[in-house]
Amino acid sequence: MYITIAFFHAYIYTAERSLSMRTRLLVSGIALLAALQGCAFVTVPFVPGTRPLVENTVQGRGREKILLIDIAGVISGESRDSLGGLSQQPDHVARMKEVLKKAERDSSIKAVVVRINSPGGTVTASDIMYRELVEFKQRRSVPVVACLMDIAASGGYYIAMAADSVYAHPTTVTGSIGVIALKFNVKGLLDKVGVVDETITSAVLKDSMSPFRGMSAQERAIMQSILDELHKRFTDVVHSGRQLLDTQQVAALADGRVFTATQAHEAGLVDVIGYLDDAIHEAERRAGLRPGSRVVMYHRPNRYKNNIYSHSSVNLLTIGGDFSGILPFQFMYLWNP
């Protein structure tokens, strides 16, 4: 089954490359025909992903503002092509930095609500985004409220620990505190088809985690030690964000399981079960703002946003588990059932 999946991904990758080439050729052909016909070129926002962020009011009024930030999909530090390769969407880390940099220059931003709908992602990308939020909060002295949506698991929950208060939608699935590193062993299949791995290495552990052979006891111990250290980093972050829980309580919750909103609330992993507007009201309260304060989002030009349930980005990485932009092997803070 695993090999079928691998071949399927290889096929999809090849198809995407072919589509990308066809799209570029089509656009080039249209441009050439226009030039030959003496047509004037008009600037068209064909690649909005490359244009600076703009602000849009989605709710309320007044000078003082609450910024609503989206974190959605599998979290990665890898950028992603869109429009058949004509545009490149910034990765989650780069976009978070861009959003917070813009917000930091705006003194009228008085609070931040982070809407999280993610099963997690790579360890480093999750950690960087958490750190960026923490440092922004410290530099600007503004409250941050997290609102967990469908899924806010593993790396998604990790990032929520930067918030002063965590709200979970009544139907949220969260938790999955832990680390995973996927490895496949295809040696048996390769033996059946007569393929022999002849990888040359300079040292015995250089090809650790190779899919073409099983792991030795030494390799397994080494990899387990890495996962244990990354797991401790995760639990330390949870303990820092959920200070009502002691280290033993966090450790008991950090076995990789997921929780419903009710279970998470009872365990102390979230503060309130509510909705996005409740999280916005909490941000108003913490910032000392009047009810009905202005809520803004940042987005690329020509993307219409008219309410708080509009999303600020287009499918950076879908929740369905699109790993095409992720390297073959990664340590992941990810819920991947």
PDB file of N, CA and C in Angstrom, residues 286-337:
ATOM      1  N   ARG A 286      -9.377  42.267  27.031  1.00  0.00           N
ATOM      2  CA  ARG A 286      -7.988  42.302  27.476  1.00  0.00           C
ATOM      3  C   ARG A 286      -7.280  43.585  27.045  1.00  0.00           C
ATOM      4  N   ALA A 287      -7.667  44.120  25.893  1.00  0.00           N
ATOM      5  CA  ALA A 287      -7.022  45.337  25.388  1.00  0.00           C
ATOM      6  C   ALA A 287      -7.697  46.608  25.894  1.00  0.00           C
ATOM      7  N   GLY A 288      -8.792  46.452  26.634  1.00  0.00           N
ATOM      8  CA  GLY A 288      -9.515  47.616  27.130  1.00  0.00           C
ATOM      9  C   GLY A 288     -10.254  48.364  26.040  1.00  0.00           C
ATOM     10  N   LEU A 289     -10.697  47.659  25.013  1.00  0.00           N
ATOM     11  CA  LEU A 289     -11.417  48.283  23.905  1.00  0.00           C
ATOM     12  C   LEU A 289     -12.920  48.174  24.123  1.00  0.00           C
ATOM     13  N   ARG A 290     -13.649  49.066  23.490  1.00  0.00           N
ATOM     14  CA  ARG A 290     -15.113  49.017  23.586  1.00  0.00           C
ATOM     15  C   ARG A 290     -15.653  47.871  22.726  1.00  0.00           C
ATOM     16  N   PRO A 291     -16.812  47.326  23.066  1.00  0.00           N
ATOM     17  CA  PRO A 291     -17.428  46.299  22.217  1.00  0.00           C
ATOM     18  C   PRO A 291     -17.705  46.836  20.815  1.00  0.00           C
ATOM     19  N   GLY A 292     -17.556  45.986  19.831  1.00  0.00           N
ATOM     20  CA  GLY A 292     -17.771  46.405  18.443  1.00  0.00           C
ATOM     21  C   GLY A 292     -16.580  47.089  17.832  1.00  0.00           C
ATOM     22  N   SER A 293     -15.405  46.894  18.435  1.00  0.00           N
ATOM     23  CA  SER A 293     -14.193  47.501  17.882  1.00  0.00           C
ATOM     24  C   SER A 293     -13.893  46.947  16.497  1.00  0.00           C
ATOM     25  N   ARG A 294     -13.071  47.664  15.793  1.00  0.00           N
ATOM     26  CA  ARG A 294     -12.740  47.328  14.409  1.00  0.00           C
ATOM     27  C   ARG A 294     -11.863  46.084  14.350  1.00  0.00           C
ATOM     28  N   VAL A 295     -12.248  45.124  13.518  1.00  0.00           N
ATOM     29  CA  VAL A 295     -11.464  43.908  13.292  1.00  0.00           C
ATOM     30  C   VAL A 295     -10.942  43.947  11.865  1.00  0.00           C
ATOM     31  N   VAL A 296      -9.640  43.754  11.706  1.00  0.00           N
ATOM     32  CA  VAL A 296      -9.028  43.822  10.377  1.00  0.00           C
ATOM     33  C   VAL A 296      -8.295  42.528  10.065  1.00  0.00           C
ATOM     34  N   MET A 297      -8.133  42.278   8.776  1.00  0.00           N
ATOM     35  CA  MET A 297      -7.325  41.163   8.289  1.00  0.00           C
ATOM     36  C   MET A 297      -6.376  41.707   7.232  1.00  0.00           C
ATOM     37  N   TYR A 298      -5.234  41.049   7.073  1.00  0.00           N
ATOM     38  CA  TYR A 298      -4.306  41.377   5.999  1.00  0.00           C
ATOM     39  C   TYR A 298      -4.445  40.325   4.902  1.00  0.00           C
ATOM     40  N   HIS A 299      -4.442  40.768   3.674  1.00  0.00           N
ATOM     41  CA  HIS A 299      -4.555  39.831   2.559  1.00  0.00           C
ATOM     42  C   HIS A 299      -3.899  40.431   1.326  1.00  0.00           C
ATOM     43  N   ARG A 300      -3.752  39.624   0.283  1.00  0.00           N
ATOM     44  CA  ARG A 300      -3.217  40.114  -0.978  1.00  0.00           C
ATOM     45  C   ARG A 300      -4.285  40.948  -1.692  1.00  0.00           C
ATOM     46  N   PRO A 301      -3.879  41.919  -2.496  1.00  0.00           N
ATOM     47  CA  PRO A 301      -4.863  42.712  -3.239  1.00  0.00           C
ATOM     48  C   PRO A 301      -5.764  41.832  -4.096  1.00  0.00           C
ATOM     49  N   ASN A 302      -6.986  42.312  -4.323  1.00  0.00           N
ATOM     50  CA  ASN A 302      -7.975  41.657  -5.188  1.00  0.00           C
ATOM     51  C   ASN A 302      -8.540  40.372  -4.598  1.00  0.00           C
ATOM     52  N   ARG A 303      -8.430  40.204  -3.286  1.00  0.00           N
ATOM     53  CA  ARG A 303      -9.076  39.074  -2.624  1.00  0.00           C
ATOM     54  C   ARG A 303     -10.094  39.632  -1.643  1.00  0.00           C
ATOM     55  N   TYR A 304     -11.345  39.404  -1.941  1.00  0.00           N
ATOM     56  CA  TYR A 304     -12.449  40.033  -1.221  1.00  0.00           C
ATOM     57  C   TYR A 304     -12.634  39.418   0.165  1.00  0.00           C
ATOM     58  N   LYS A 305     -12.691  40.273   1.173  1.00  0.00           N
ATOM     59  CA  LYS A 305     -12.938  39.847   2.552  1.00  0.00           C
ATOM     60  C   LYS A 305     -14.031  40.742   3.136  1.00  0.00           C
ATOM     61  N   ASN A 306     -15.142  40.154   3.556  1.00  0.00           N
ATOM     62  CA  ASN A 306     -16.223  41.009   4.052  1.00  0.00           C
ATOM     63  C   ASN A 306     -16.731  40.644   5.436  1.00  0.00           C
ATOM     64  N   ASN A 307     -16.157  39.589   6.075  1.00  0.00           N
ATOM     65  CA  ASN A 307     -16.571  39.274   7.441  1.00  0.00           C
ATOM     66  C   ASN A 307     -15.489  38.460   8.128  1.00  0.00           C
ATOM     67  N   ILE A 308     -15.671  38.211   9.412  1.00  0.00           N
ATOM     68  CA  ILE A 308     -14.613  37.572  10.199  1.00  0.00           C
ATOM     69  C   ILE A 308     -14.375  36.126   9.810  1.00  0.00           C
ATOM     70  N   TYR A 309     -15.293  35.528   9.039  1.00  0.00           N
ATOM     71  CA  TYR A 309     -15.093  34.148   8.612  1.00  0.00           C
ATOM     72  C   TYR A 309     -14.444  34.054   7.237  1.00  0.00           C
ATOM     73  N   SER A 310     -14.084  35.200   6.662  1.00  0.00           N
ATOM     74  CA  SER A 310     -13.284  35.189   5.440  1.00  0.00           C
ATOM     75  C   SER A 310     -11.879  34.740   5.798  1.00  0.00           C
ATOM     76  N   HIS A 311     -11.224  34.060   4.854  1.00  0.00           N
ATOM     77  CA  HIS A 311      -9.867  33.589   5.117  1.00  0.00           C
ATOM     78  C   HIS A 311      -8.861  34.489   4.435  1.00  0.00           C
ATOM     79  N   SER A 312      -7.685  34.619   5.049  1.00  0.00           N
ATOM     80  CA  SER A 312      -6.708  35.585   4.565  1.00  0.00           C
ATOM     81  C   SER A 312      -5.763  35.025   3.533  1.00  0.00           C
ATOM     82  N   SER A 313      -5.789  33.719   3.291  1.00  0.00           N
ATOM     83  CA  SER A 313      -4.859  33.138   2.334  1.00  0.00           C
ATOM     84  C   SER A 313      -5.546  32.027   1.569  1.00  0.00           C
ATOM     85  N   VAL A 314      -4.975  31.680   0.424  1.00  0.00           N
ATOM     86  CA  VAL A 314      -5.576  30.659  -0.426  1.00  0.00           C
ATOM     87  C   VAL A 314      -4.760  29.387  -0.368  1.00  0.00           C
ATOM     88  N   ASN A 315      -5.264  28.380   0.332  1.00  0.00           N
ATOM     89  CA  ASN A 315      -4.765  27.012   0.258  1.00  0.00           C
ATOM     90  C   ASN A 315      -3.250  26.916   0.237  1.00  0.00           C
ATOM     91  N   LEU A 316      -2.596  27.469   1.252  1.00  0.00           N
ATOM     92  CA  LEU A 316      -1.143  27.309   1.304  1.00  0.00           C
ATOM     93  C   LEU A 316      -0.784  25.836   1.358  1.00  0.00           C
ATOM     94  N   LEU A 317      -1.412  25.133   2.240  1.00  0.00           N
ATOM     95  CA  LEU A 317      -1.295  23.667   2.308  1.00  0.00           C
ATOM     96  C   LEU A 317      -2.591  23.171   2.918  1.00  0.00           C
ATOM     97  N   THR A 318      -3.245  22.245   2.302  1.00  0.00           N
ATOM     98  CA  THR A 318      -4.570  21.861   2.747  1.00  0.00           C
ATOM     99  C   THR A 318      -4.507  20.915   3.927  1.00  0.00           C
ATOM    100  N   ILE A 319      -5.592  20.895   4.685  1.00  0.00           N
ATOM    101  CA  ILE A 319      -5.657  20.031   5.857  1.00  0.00           C
ATOM    102  C   ILE A 319      -5.625  18.570   5.454  1.00  0.00           C
ATOM    103  N   GLY A 320      -5.948  18.271   4.228  1.00  0.00           N
ATOM    104  CA  GLY A 320      -5.991  16.886   3.782  1.00  0.00           C
ATOM    105  C   GLY A 320      -4.662  16.180   3.803  1.00  0.00           C
ATOM    106  N   GLY A 321      -3.578  16.901   4.080  1.00  0.00           N
ATOM    107  CA  GLY A 321      -2.288  16.250   4.200  1.00  0.00           C
ATOM    108  C   GLY A 321      -1.485  16.296   2.929  1.00  0.00           C
ATOM    109  N   ASP A 322      -1.437  17.467   2.269  1.00  0.00           N
ATOM    110  CA  ASP A 322      -0.663  17.620   1.050  1.00  0.00           C
ATOM    111  C   ASP A 322       0.788  17.847   1.432  1.00  0.00           C
ATOM    112  N   PHE A 323       1.616  16.842   1.243  1.00  0.00           N
ATOM    113  CA  PHE A 323       3.015  16.926   1.637  1.00  0.00           C
ATOM    114  C   PHE A 323       3.926  17.192   0.443  1.00  0.00           C
ATOM    115  N   SER A 324       3.379  17.632  -0.699  1.00  0.00           N
ATOM    116  CA  SER A 324       4.206  17.791  -1.890  1.00  0.00           C
ATOM    117  C   SER A 324       5.258  18.870  -1.718  1.00  0.00           C
ATOM    118  N   GLY A 325       5.036  19.807  -0.761  1.00  0.00           N
ATOM    119  CA  GLY A 325       6.022  20.843  -0.542  1.00  0.00           C
ATOM    120  C   GLY A 325       6.957  20.544   0.606  1.00  0.00           C
ATOM    121  N   ILE A 326       6.896  19.345   1.157  1.00  0.00           N
ATOM    122  CA  ILE A 326       7.707  18.979   2.306  1.00  0.00           C
ATOM    123  C   ILE A 326       8.764  17.969   1.892  1.00  0.00           C
ATOM    124  N   LEU A 327       9.924  18.075   2.477  1.00  0.00           N
ATOM    125  CA  LEU A 327      11.011  17.170   2.143  1.00  0.00           C
ATOM    126  C   LEU A 327      10.646  15.728   2.475  1.00  0.00           C
ATOM    127  N   PRO A 328      11.336  14.741   1.848  1.00  0.00           N
ATOM    128  CA  PRO A 328      10.979  13.335   2.053  1.00  0.00           C
ATOM    129  C   PRO A 328      10.988  12.890   3.510  1.00  0.00           C
ATOM    130  N   PHE A 329      11.900  13.442   4.321  1.00  0.00           N
ATOM    131  CA  PHE A 329      11.944  13.045   5.729  1.00  0.00           C
ATOM    132  C   PHE A 329      11.977  14.290   6.595  1.00  0.00           C
ATOM    133  N   GLN A 330      11.112  14.335   7.580  1.00  0.00           N
ATOM    134  CA  GLN A 330      11.053  15.466   8.489  1.00  0.00           C
ATOM    135  C   GLN A 330      10.627  14.983   9.863  1.00  0.00           C
ATOM    136  N   PHE A 331      11.085  15.705  10.893  1.00  0.00           N
ATOM    137  CA  PHE A 331      10.515  15.536  12.222  1.00  0.00           C
ATOM    138  C   PHE A 331       9.283  16.429  12.273  1.00  0.00           C
ATOM    139  N   MET A 332       8.149  15.860  12.696  1.00  0.00           N
ATOM    140  CA  MET A 332       6.887  16.573  12.585  1.00  0.00           C
ATOM    141  C   MET A 332       6.167  16.679  13.928  1.00  0.00           C
ATOM    142  N   TYR A 333       5.664  17.891  14.222  1.00  0.00           N
ATOM    143  CA  TYR A 333       4.629  18.057  15.231  1.00  0.00           C
ATOM    144  C   TYR A 333       3.324  17.990  14.443  1.00  0.00           C
ATOM    145  N   LEU A 334       2.840  16.782  14.186  1.00  0.00           N
ATOM    146  CA  LEU A 334       1.734  16.606  13.251  1.00  0.00           C
ATOM    147  C   LEU A 334       0.805  15.495  13.709  1.00  0.00           C
ATOM    148  N   TRP A 335      -0.483  15.764  13.626  1.00  0.00           N
ATOM    149  CA  TRP A 335      -1.473  14.697  13.790  1.00  0.00           C
ATOM    150  C   TRP A 335      -1.803  14.186  12.399  1.00  0.00           C
ATOM    151  N   ASN A 336      -1.425  12.944  12.121  1.00  0.00           N
ATOM    152  CA  ASN A 336      -1.555  12.398  10.768  1.00  0.00           C
ATOM    153  C   ASN A 336      -2.153  10.999  10.830  1.00  0.00           C
ATOM    154  N   PRO A 337      -3.468  10.893  11.169  1.00  0.00           N
ATOM    155  CA  PRO A 337      -4.077   9.568  11.315  1.00  0.00           C
ATOM    156  C   PRO A 337      -4.175   8.842   9.977  1.00  0.00           C
TER     157      PRO A 337
END
